[in-house]
Every structure is written in C-alpha cells, then in structure tokens.
Short mmCIF file of C-alpha atoms and ligand atoms in Angstrom, two decimals:
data_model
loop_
_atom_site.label_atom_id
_atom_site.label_comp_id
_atom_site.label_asym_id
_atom_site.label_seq_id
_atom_site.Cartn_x
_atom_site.Cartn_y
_atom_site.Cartn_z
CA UNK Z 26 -16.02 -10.08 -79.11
CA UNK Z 27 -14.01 -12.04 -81.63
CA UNK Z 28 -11.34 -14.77 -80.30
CA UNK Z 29 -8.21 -12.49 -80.90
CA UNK Z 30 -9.70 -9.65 -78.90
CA UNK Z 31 -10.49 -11.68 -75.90
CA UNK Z 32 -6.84 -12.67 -76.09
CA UNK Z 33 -5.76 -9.01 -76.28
CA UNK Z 34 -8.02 -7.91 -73.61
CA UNK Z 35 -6.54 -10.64 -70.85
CA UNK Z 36 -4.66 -9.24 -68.08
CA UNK Z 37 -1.33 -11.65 -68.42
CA UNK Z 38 -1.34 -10.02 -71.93
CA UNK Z 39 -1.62 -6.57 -70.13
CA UNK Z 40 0.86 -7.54 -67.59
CA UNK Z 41 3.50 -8.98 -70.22
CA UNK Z 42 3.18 -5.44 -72.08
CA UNK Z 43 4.03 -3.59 -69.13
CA UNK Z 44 6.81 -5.70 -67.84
CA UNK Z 45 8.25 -5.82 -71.75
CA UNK Z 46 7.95 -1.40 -71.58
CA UNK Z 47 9.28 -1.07 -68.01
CA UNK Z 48 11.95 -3.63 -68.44
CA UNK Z 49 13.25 -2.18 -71.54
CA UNK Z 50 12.39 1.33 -70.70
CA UNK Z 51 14.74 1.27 -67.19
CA UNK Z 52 17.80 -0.65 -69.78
CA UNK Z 53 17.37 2.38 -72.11
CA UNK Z 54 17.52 4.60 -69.08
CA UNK Z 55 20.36 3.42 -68.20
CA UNK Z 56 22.01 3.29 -71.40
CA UNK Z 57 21.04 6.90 -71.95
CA UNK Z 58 22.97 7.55 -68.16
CA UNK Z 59 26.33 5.92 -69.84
CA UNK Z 60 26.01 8.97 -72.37
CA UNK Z 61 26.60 11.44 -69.77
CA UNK Z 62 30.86 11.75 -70.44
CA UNK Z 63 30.02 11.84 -74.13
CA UNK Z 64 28.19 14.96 -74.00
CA UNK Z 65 31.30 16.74 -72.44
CA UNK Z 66 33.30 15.53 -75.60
CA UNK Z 67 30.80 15.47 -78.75
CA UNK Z 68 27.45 16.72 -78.07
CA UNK Z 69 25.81 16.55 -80.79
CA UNK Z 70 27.16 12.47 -81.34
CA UNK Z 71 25.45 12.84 -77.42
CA UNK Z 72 22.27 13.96 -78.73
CA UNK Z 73 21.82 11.58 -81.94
CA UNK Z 74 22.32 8.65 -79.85
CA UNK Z 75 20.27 9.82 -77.13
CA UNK Z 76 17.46 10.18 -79.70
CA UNK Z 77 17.75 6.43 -81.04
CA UNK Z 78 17.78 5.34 -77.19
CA UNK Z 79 14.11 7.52 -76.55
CA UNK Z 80 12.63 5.99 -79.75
CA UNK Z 81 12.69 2.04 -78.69
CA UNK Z 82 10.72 3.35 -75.76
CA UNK Z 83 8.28 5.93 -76.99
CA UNK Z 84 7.87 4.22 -80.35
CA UNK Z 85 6.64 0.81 -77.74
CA UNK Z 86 3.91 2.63 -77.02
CA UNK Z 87 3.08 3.89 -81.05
CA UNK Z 88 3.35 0.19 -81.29
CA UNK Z 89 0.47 -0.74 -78.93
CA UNK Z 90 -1.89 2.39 -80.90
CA UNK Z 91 -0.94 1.38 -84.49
CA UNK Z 92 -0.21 -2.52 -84.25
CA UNK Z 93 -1.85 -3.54 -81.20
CA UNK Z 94 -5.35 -1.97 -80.81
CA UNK Z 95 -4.86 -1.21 -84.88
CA UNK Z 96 -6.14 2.62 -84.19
CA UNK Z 97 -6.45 4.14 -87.78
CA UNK Z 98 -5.47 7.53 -88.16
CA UNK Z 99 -6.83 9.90 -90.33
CA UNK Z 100 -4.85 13.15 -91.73
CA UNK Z 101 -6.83 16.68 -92.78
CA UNK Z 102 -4.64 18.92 -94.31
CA UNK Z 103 -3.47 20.91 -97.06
CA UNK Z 104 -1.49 18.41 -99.26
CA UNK Z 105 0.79 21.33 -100.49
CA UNK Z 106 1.97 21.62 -97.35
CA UNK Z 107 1.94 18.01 -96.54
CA UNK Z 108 5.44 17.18 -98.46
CA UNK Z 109 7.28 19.71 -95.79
CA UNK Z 110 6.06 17.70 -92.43
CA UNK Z 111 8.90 15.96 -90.99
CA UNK Z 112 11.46 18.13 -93.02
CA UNK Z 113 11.37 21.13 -90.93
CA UNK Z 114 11.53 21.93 -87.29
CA UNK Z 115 7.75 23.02 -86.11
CA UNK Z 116 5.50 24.29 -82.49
CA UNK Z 117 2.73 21.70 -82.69
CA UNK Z 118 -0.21 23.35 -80.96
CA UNK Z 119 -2.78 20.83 -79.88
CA UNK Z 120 -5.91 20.56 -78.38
CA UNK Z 121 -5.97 18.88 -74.66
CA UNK Z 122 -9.10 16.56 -74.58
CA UNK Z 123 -8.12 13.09 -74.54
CA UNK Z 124 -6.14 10.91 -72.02
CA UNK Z 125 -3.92 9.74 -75.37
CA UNK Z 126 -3.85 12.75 -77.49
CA UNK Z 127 -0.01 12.90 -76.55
CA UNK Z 128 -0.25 9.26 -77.72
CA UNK Z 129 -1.79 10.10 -81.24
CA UNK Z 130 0.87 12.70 -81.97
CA UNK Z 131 3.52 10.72 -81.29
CA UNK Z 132 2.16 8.69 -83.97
CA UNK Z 133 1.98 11.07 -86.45
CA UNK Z 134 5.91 11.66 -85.41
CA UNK Z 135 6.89 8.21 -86.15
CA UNK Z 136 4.78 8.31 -89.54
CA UNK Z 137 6.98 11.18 -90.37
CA UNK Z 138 9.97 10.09 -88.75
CA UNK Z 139 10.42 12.65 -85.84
CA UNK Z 140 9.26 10.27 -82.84
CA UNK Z 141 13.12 10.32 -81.42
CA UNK Z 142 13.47 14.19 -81.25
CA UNK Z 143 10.17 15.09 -80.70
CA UNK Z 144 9.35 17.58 -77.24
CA UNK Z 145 7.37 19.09 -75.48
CA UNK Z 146 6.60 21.68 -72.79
CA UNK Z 147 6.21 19.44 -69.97
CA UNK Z 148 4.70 20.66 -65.92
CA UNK Z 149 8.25 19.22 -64.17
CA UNK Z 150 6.50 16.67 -62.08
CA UNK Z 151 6.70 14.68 -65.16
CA UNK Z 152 10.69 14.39 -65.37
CA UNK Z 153 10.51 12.58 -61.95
CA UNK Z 154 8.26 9.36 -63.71
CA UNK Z 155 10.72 6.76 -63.99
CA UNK Z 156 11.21 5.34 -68.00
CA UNK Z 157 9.65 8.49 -69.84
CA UNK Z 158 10.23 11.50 -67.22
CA UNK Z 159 14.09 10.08 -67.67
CA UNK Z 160 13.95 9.66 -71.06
CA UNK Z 161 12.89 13.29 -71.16
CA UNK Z 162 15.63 14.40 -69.10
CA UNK Z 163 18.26 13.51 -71.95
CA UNK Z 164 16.07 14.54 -74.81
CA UNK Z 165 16.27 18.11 -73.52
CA UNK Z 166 12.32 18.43 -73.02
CA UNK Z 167 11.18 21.82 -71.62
CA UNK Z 168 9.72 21.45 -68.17
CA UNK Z 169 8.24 24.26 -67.03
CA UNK Z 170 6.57 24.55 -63.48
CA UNK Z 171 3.64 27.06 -64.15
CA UNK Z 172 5.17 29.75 -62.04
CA UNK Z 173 5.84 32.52 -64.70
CA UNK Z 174 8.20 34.03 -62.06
CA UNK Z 175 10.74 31.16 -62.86
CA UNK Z 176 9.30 30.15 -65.85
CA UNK Z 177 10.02 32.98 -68.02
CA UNK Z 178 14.15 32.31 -67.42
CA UNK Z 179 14.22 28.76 -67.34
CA UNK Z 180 12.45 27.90 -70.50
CA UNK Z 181 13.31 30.96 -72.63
CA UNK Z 182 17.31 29.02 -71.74
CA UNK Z 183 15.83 25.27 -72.73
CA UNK Z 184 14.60 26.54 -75.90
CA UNK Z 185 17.65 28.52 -76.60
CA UNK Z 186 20.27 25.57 -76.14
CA UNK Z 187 16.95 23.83 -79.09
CA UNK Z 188 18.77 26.23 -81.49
CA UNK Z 189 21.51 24.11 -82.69
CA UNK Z 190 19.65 20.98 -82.34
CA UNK Z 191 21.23 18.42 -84.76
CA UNK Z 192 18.08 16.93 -86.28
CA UNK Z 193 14.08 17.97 -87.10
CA UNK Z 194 12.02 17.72 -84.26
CA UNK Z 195 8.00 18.91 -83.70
CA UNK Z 196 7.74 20.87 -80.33
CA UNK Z 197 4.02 20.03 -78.96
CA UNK Z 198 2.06 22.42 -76.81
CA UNK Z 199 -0.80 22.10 -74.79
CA UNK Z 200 -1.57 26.08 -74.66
CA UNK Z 201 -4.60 25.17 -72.44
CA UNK Z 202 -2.01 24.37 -70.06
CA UNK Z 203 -4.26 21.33 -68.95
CA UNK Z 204 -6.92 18.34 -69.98
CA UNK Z 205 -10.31 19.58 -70.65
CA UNK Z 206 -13.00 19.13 -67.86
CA UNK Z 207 -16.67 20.74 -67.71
CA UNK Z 208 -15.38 21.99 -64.46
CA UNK Z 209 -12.06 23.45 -65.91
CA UNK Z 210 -13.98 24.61 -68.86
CA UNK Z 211 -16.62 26.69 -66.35
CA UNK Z 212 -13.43 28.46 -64.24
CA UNK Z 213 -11.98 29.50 -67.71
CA UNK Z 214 -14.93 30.70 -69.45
CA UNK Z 215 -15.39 32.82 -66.12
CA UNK Z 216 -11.56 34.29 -66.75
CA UNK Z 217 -12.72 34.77 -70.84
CA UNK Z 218 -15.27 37.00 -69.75
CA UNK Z 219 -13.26 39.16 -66.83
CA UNK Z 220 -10.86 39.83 -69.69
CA UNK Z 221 -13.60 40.21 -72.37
CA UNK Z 222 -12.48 37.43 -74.78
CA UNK Z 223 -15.25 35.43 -76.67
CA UNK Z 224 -16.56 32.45 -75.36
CA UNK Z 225 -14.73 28.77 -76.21
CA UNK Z 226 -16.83 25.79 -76.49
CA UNK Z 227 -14.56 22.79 -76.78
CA UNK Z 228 -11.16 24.21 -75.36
CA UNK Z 229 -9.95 25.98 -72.23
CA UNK Z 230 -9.04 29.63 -72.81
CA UNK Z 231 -5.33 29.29 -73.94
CA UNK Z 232 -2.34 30.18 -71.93
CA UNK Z 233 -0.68 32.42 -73.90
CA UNK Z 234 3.14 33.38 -71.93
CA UNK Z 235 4.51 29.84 -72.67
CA UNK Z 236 3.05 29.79 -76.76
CA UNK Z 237 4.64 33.83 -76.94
CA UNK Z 238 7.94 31.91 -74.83
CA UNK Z 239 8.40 29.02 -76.95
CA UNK Z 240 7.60 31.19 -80.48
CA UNK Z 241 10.12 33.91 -79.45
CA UNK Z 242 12.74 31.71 -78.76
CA UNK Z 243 12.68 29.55 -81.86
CA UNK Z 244 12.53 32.04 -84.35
CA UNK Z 245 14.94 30.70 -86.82
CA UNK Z 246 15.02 27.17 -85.57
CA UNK Z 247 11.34 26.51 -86.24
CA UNK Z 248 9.71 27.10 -89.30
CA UNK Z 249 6.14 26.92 -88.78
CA UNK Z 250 3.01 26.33 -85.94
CA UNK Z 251 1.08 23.58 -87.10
CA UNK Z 252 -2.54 24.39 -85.86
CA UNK Z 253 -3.75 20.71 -84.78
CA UNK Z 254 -6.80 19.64 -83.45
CA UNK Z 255 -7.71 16.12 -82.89
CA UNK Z 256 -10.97 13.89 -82.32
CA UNK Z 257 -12.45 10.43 -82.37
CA UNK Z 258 -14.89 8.90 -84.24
CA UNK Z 259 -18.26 8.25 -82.75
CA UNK Z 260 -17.61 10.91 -79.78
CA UNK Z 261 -14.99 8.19 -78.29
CA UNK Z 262 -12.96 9.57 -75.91
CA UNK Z 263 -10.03 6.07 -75.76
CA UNK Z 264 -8.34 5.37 -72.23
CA UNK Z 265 -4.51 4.15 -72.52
CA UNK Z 266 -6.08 0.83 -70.48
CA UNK Z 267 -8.59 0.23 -73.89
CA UNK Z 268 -5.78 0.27 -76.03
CA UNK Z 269 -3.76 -1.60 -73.75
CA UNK Z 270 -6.44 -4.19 -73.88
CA UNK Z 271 -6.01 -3.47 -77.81
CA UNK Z 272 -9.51 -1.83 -78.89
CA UNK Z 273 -9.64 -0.15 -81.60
CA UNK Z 274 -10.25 3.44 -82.38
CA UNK Z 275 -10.56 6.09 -85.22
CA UNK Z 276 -8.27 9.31 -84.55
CA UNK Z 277 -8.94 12.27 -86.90
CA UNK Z 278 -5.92 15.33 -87.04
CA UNK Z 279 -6.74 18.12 -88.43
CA UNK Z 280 -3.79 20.24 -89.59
CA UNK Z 281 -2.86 23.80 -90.88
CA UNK Z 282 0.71 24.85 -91.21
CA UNK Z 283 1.17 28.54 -90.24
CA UNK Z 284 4.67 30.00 -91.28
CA UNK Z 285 6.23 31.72 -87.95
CA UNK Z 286 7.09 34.85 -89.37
CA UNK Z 287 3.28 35.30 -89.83
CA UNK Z 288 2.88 35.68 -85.85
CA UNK Z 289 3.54 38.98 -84.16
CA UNK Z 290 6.40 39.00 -82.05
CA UNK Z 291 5.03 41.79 -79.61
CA UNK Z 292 3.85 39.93 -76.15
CA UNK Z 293 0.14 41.59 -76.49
CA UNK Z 294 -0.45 41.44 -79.89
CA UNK Z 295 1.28 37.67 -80.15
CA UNK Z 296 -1.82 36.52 -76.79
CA UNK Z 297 -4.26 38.36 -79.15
CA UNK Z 298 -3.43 36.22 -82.32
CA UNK Z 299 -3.42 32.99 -80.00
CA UNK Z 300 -6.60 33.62 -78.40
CA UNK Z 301 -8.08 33.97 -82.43
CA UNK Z 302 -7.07 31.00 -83.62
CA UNK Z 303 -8.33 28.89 -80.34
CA UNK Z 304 -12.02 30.38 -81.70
CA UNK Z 305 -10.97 28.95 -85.12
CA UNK Z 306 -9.67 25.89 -83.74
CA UNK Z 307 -13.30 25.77 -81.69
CA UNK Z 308 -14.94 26.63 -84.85
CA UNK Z 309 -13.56 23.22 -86.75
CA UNK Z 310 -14.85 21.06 -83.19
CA UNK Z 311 -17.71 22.58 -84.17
CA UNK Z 312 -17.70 21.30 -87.42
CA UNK Z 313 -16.83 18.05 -86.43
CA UNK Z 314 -19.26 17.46 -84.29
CA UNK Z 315 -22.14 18.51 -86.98
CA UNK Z 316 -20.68 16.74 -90.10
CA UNK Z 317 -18.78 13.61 -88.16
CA UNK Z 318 -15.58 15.54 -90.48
CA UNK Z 319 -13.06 18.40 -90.36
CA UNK Z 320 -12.80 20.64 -93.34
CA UNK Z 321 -10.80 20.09 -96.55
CA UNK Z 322 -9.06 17.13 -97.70
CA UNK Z 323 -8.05 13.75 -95.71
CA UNK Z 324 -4.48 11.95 -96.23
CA UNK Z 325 -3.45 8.75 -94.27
CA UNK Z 326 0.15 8.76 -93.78
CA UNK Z 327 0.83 4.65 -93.65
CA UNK Z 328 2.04 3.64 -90.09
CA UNK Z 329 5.83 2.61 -90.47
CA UNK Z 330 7.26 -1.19 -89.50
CA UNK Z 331 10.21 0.26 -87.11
CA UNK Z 332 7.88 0.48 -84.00
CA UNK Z 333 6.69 -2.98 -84.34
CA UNK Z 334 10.25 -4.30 -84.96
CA UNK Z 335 11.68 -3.03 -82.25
CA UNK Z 336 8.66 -3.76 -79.64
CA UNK Z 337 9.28 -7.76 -80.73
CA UNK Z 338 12.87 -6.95 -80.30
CA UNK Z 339 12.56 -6.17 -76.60
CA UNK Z 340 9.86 -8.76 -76.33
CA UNK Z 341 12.42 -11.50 -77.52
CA UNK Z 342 15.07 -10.13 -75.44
CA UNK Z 343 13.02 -9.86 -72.10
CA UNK Z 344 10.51 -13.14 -72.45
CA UNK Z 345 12.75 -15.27 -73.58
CA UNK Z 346 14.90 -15.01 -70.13
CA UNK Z 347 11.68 -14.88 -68.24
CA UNK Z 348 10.39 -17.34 -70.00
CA UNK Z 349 12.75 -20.10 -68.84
CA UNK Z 350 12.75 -19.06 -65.35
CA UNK Z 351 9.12 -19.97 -65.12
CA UNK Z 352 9.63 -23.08 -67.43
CA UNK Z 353 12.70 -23.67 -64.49
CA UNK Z 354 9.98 -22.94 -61.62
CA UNK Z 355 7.37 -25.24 -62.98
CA UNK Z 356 9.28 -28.31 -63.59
CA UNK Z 357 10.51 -27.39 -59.78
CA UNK Z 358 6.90 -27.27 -58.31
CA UNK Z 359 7.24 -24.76 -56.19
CA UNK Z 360 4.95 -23.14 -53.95
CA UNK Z 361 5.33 -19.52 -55.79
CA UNK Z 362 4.51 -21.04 -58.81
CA UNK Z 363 1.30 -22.49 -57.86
CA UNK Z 364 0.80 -19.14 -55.83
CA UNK Z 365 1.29 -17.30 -59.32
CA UNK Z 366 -0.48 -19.14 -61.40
CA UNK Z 367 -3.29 -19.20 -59.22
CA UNK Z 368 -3.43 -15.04 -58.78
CA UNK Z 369 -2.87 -14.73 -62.96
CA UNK Z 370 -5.48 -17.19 -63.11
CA UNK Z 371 -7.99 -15.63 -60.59
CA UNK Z 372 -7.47 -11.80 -61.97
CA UNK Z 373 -7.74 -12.82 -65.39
CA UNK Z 374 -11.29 -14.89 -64.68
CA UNK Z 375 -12.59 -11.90 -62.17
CA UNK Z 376 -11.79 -9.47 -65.21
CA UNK Z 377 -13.61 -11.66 -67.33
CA UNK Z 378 -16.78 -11.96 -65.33
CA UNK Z 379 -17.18 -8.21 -64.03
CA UNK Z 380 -15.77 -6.65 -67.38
CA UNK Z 381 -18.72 -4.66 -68.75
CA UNK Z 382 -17.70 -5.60 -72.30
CA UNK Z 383 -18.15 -9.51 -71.38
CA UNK Z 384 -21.45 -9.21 -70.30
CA UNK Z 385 -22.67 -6.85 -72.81
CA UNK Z 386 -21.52 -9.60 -75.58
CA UNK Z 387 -23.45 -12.32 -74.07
CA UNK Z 388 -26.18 -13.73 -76.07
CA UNK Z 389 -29.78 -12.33 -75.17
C1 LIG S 20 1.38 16.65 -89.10
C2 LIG S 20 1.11 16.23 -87.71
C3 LIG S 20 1.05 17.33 -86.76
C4 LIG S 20 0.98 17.23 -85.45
C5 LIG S 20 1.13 16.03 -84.62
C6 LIG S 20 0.77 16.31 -83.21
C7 LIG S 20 1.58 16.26 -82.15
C8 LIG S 20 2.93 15.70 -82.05
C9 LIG S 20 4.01 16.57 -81.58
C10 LIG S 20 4.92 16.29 -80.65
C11 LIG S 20 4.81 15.20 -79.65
C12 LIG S 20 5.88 15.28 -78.61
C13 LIG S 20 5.73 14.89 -77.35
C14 LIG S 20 4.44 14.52 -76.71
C15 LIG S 20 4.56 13.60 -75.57
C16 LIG S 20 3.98 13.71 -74.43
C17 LIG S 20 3.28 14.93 -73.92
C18 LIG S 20 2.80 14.70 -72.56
C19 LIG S 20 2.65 15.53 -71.53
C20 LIG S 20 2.85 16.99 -71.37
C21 LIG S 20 1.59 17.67 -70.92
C22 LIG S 20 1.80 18.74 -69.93
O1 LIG S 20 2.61 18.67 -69.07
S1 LIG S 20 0.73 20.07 -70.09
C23 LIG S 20 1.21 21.11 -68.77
C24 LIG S 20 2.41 21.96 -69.01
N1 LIG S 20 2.30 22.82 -70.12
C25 LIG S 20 1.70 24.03 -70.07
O2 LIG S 20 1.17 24.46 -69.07
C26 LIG S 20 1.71 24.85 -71.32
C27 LIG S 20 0.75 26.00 -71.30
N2 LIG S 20 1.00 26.94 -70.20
C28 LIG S 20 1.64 28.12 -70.36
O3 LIG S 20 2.01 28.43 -71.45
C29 LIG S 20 1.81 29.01 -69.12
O4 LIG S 20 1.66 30.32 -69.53
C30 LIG S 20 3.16 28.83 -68.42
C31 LIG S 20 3.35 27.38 -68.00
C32 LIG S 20 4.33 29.24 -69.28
C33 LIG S 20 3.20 29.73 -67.16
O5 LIG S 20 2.11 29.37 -66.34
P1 LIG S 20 1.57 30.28 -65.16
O6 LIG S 20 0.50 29.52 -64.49
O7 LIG S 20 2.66 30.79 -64.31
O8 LIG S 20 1.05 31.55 -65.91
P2 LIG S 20 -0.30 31.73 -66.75
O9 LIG S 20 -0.07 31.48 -68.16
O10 LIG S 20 -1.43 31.03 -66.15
O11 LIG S 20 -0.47 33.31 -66.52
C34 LIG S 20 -1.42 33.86 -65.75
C35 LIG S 20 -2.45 34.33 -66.72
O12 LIG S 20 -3.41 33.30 -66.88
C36 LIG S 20 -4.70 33.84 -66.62
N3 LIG S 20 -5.51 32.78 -66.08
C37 LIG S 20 -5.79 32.51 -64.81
N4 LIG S 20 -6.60 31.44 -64.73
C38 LIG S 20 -6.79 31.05 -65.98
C39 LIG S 20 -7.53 29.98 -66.56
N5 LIG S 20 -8.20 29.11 -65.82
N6 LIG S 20 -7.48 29.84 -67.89
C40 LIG S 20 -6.79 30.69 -68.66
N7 LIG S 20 -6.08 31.73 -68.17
C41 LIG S 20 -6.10 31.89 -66.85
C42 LIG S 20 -4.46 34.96 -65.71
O13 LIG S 20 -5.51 35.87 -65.81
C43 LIG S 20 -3.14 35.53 -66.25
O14 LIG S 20 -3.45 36.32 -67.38
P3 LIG S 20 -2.46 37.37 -68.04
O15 LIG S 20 -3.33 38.26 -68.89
O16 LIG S 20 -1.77 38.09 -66.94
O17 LIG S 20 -1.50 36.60 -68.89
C1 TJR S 21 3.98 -0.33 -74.42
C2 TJR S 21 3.07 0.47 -73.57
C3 TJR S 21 3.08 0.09 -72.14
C4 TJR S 21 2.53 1.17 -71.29
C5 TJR S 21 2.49 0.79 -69.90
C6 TJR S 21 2.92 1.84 -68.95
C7 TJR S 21 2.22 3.15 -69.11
C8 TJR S 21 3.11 4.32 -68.85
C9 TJR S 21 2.49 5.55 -69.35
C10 TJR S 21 3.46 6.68 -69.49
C11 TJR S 21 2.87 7.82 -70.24
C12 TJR S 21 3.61 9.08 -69.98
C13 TJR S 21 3.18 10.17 -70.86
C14 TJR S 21 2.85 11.37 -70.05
C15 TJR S 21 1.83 12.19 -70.68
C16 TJR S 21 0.66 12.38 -69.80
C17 TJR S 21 -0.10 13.62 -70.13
C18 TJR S 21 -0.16 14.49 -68.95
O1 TJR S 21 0.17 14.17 -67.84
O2 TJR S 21 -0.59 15.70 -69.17
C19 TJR S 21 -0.57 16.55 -68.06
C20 TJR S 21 -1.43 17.72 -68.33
O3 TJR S 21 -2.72 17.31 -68.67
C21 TJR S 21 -1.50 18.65 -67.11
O4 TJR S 21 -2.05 17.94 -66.09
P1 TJR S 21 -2.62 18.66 -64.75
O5 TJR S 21 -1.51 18.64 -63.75
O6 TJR S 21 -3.04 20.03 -65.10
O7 TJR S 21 -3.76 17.81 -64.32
#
C-alpha cells in the first residue's frame, strides 16, 4: 500500500468526508425548502434551481468514485448512438448487482451532464433518509411502495407531471425490483418456472408493471430505453466504505439504445418483450464473464472537473470554520480535546492493526 493510500484509507479522512457531505447536504436541504413559495409562482425557475441545489450533493459523491478512489469507467456502445446521450430524455434499465451501481450511473450522468435531473423509481422508505431521500423529494423522484394496488395511480401521476420537465434527464430502473442475492436469485428462478419463462443466470426475473408504468407514461417525453448492464473488473464487487477509503476500481457499462416506439404498448405483450431482453442482458454477463469484455466497441467518456470543484468548495466552506474551532480548543487545553484526539487517534491505530489490507501488505 503506497503512502497516499494509507492516507486515504484513515478514518479522520473518512470522518472529514462524511461530515463535509452531511454538512453540506442538510444546507442544500434547506436551501431546496426556501424554494417551496417559488414553485407556486414559476415552476419551472422552481425546478432548474432545484436541480443545481441536488447536483453539489449527488455530484460529492461522483467526486469520491472519479477523483477520490480514481474508479475508471469504461463505455460499450454503439458510437452512432453515442452523440445522442445526454441530449434526449431516456428509461435507463440497469442491472441490480452491486452496492454502488446507483453510484456508477450517476457517473455516467455527470459525464454527460444529466447528474442534476436525473431519477429514479425509488421503494418510498428512501424519501425519509435525511440529505438524499430530501433531495429526492424536490427533484420529483418516483417512489413507489411495491403495492401495485397504490402503485399503479401514484406513479402513473409522478411520471405524468415528468412530461413538461424543463431539462433532459435519464430515468433509472431497477426492473429486478431489488439487489441480487443467491437466495433472491433461487425464490425467482422458482417464480420463472411457475410462469414458464426461461431460466436467468445473473439477474432476478424482472418486474415488469413498473417498466410497462414508467414506458406508458413517458411516451413522448422519453425517447429511448437504454439497455445497461454493468460489471467490474476482476469479479470485484466495490463497497461504498472501499471507495470511501478511496480504492480503486474498474466499472464496465455496457449500453444499447432502444427507440421507445419499438416497445409494445399492450401490458402482456410489453412483460413479454421485457422478460426477452433480461435473457439478452444475461446473455452479455455471460459474455463477460468468459472474455473479461462486453461485446462491440469501448468509449471512455472523460470524467468532468465540476464535481471536484464543487466537493473543495464545500470542503473550504465547512473545514475552514471547523478548523479554527479545534485550533481555538487546542490552544485552550481542554479536556474534550484531549478526549478527541485520543478516540481519532485510537480508531484510526485499531483500523490500522485489524484492517485485513494492513496485514496482508506486510512483508513476508
Ligand atoms: C450512457 C449511460 C447509460 C446509463 C447510465 C446508468 C444509469 C444512470 C441513470 C440514472 C441515475 C439516477 C438515479 C440513481 C440514484 C439512486 C438509485 C438508488 C436507489 C433506488 C433503488 C430502489 O429503490 S429499487 C426498489 C424500487 N424499485 C422497483 O421495485 C422497480 C421494479 N418494481 C416494479 O416495477 C414493480 O412491479 C412495482 C414496484 C411497480 C410494483 O410492485 P409489486 O410488488 O406490487 O408488484 P410486482 O411487480 O411484484 O407484481 C407481482 C408480480 O410479480 C410476480 N412475482 C412474485 N414474486 C416474484 C419474484 N420474486 N420475482 C419476480 N416476480 C415475482 C408475481 O407472480 C406477479 O406476477 P404478474 O404476472 O401478476 O405480474
Ligand atoms: C461524499 C460521499 C460521502 C458519503 C457518506 C454518506 C453515505 C450516504 C449514502 C447515501 C446513498 C443513498 C443512495 C441510495 C441508494 C441505495 C440503493 C438502494 O437502497 O437500493 C434499494 C434496492 O436495492 C431495494 O432494496 P430492498 O428493500 O429490496 O432490499
């Protein structure tokens, strides 16, 4: 482990992340409450704003993936189509695998400058979590709580009020609903063969009311699904605490744009398409996982300098203060400063000495 990544991998650096993304994150919050009276008078001035606001804090955490743990990201994908991402409204359909495959695709959003407007159809628990659930809240995400019954009104009306949304934005679905377990996998390969579908390998069988939902509704607002399925290099499977403690990883996206009007807008016949392209989507994990590649050719859209500026903007604007205070407590000699010292001190050495990644580097 070199120097700089046993700096990155300390838990005051952890610590000074998470107090620089809550602090700023519960300011932007705020900030995005004071545009409540707007959105009675100019909406759509509402809803601009409210999409710079999300973007210094989702872009934070872009920040910590691109510039932090320097994740590369690799693009597969036609390059005729290439030159319309980020120009045109799109349903993002992704695979469910990783604990930061949300976190890779908001990358690719800030690479083609969509990060601010970006949704998703979110389970509602989510809009409760202080910082992004808020953030959510004024971005107009789609929550939907997995109860057809209620779903089938409530997010047929989100989408609808999407239709005169005032700038681009991807909408990302997880149409397995959930993250992929062996367990998870087992139950739904058991519902694939009650209903006589063909086996999956790498996903869960799709849930196919909110994809049929979410296509039906933004039919002329969306232009295309972009099939994506993502993976990492050397069968990684990254934690948000590794990149936190900035290790590096290789993402791979596979992409295929598929114009809208190609999908059937019957309920039936719409499942029946969905359920044929998660075999194809199974069919290119399968390919990755013999070759170490998907199919066709790779771009690498370059990361973009905004997210970095503006996580060392909030990291001026909140250490500075913070910084002073315990510059203040020092020179005081108080008790609480020895106290915290002592407990940054002590957490950082205990992570040092049980880390498995600090043993495995010692010499033989
Ligand atoms: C160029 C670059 C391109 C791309 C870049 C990539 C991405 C970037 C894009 C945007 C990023 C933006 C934001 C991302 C940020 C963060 C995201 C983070 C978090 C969100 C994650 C979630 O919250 S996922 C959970 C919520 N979402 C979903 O659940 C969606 C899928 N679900 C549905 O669609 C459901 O149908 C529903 C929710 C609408 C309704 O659910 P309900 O449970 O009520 O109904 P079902 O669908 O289950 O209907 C019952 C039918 O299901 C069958 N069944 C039963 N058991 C199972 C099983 N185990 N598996 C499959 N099917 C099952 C049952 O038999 C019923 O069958 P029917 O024949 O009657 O339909
Ligand atoms: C700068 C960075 C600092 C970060 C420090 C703080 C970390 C805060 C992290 C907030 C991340 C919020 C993004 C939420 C996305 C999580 C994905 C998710 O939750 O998917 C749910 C689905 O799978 C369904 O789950 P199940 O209920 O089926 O199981």
């Amino acid at each position: 482990m070199g120097l700089l990544q046993l700096l990155k991998s300390q838990v005051l650096c952890l610590l000074i992340i998470c107090y620089v993304f809550l602090a700023s994150g519960l300011i932007v919050n705020l900030l995005q409450f004071c545009t409540l009276p707007l959105w009675l008078i100019n909406k759509q001035l509402a809803r601009k704003i409210n999409i710079r606001l999300a973007y210094c804090i989702s872009s934070q955490m872009v920040a910590t993936l691109e510039w932090w743990s320097g994740t590369e990201c690799t693009l597969y994908t036609d390059p005729k189509t290439y030159p319309l991402y980020g120009k045109e409204n799109a349903i993002v359909v992704l695979n469910h695998m990783f604990e930061i495959d949300f976190l890779c695709g908001w990358t690719f959003c800030d690479r083609f400058g969509v990060l601010g407007s970006s949704k998703v159809l979110a389970k509602k628990d989510l809009a409760y979590v202080p910082v992004i659930g808020w953030m959510w809240y004024f971005l107009e995400i789609v929550f939907c709580k997995r109860k057809w019954e209620e779903d089938r009104i409530t997010v047929a009306q989100s989408l609808q009020r999407l239709q005169d949304y005032p700038e681009n934005f991807w909408f990302l679905l997880y149409c397995e609903g959930t993250r992929f377990t062996p367990k998870k996998h087992q139950i739904s390969m058991q519902v694939a063969e009650t209903k006589g579908l063909p086996k999956l390998k790498y996903h869960l069988l799709p849930r196919t009311k909110g994809f049929w939902v979410t296509v039906q509704n933004l039919r002329g607002k969306a232009a295309a699904v972009y099939d994506s399925t993502l993976n990492f290099r050397n069968n990684e499977s990254p934690t948000l605490l590794e990149i936190l403690s900035g290790k590096k990883f290789h993402a791979d996206l596979y992409v295929r744009r598929i114009p809208l009007e190609s999908i059937p807008e019957d309920e039936a016949e719409c499942a029946a398409w969905l359920h044929k392209l998660y075999q194809e989507k199974d069919s290119f994990q399968e390919h990755y996982e013999q070759t170490g590649r998907f199919p066709g050719p790779t771009l690498s859209p370059p990361r973009r300098p905004w997210s970095l500026i503006n996580w060392l903007f909030w990291s001026f604007l909140l250490l500075c203060p913070l910084g002073l205070l315990l510059t203040q407590l020092i020179s005081s000699g108080s008790v609480f400063t020895i106290v915290f010292s002592l407990v940054v001190c002590y957490s950082d050495l205990t992570t040092q000495i049980y880390s498995g990644s600090s043993l495995d580097d010692r010499p033989d």
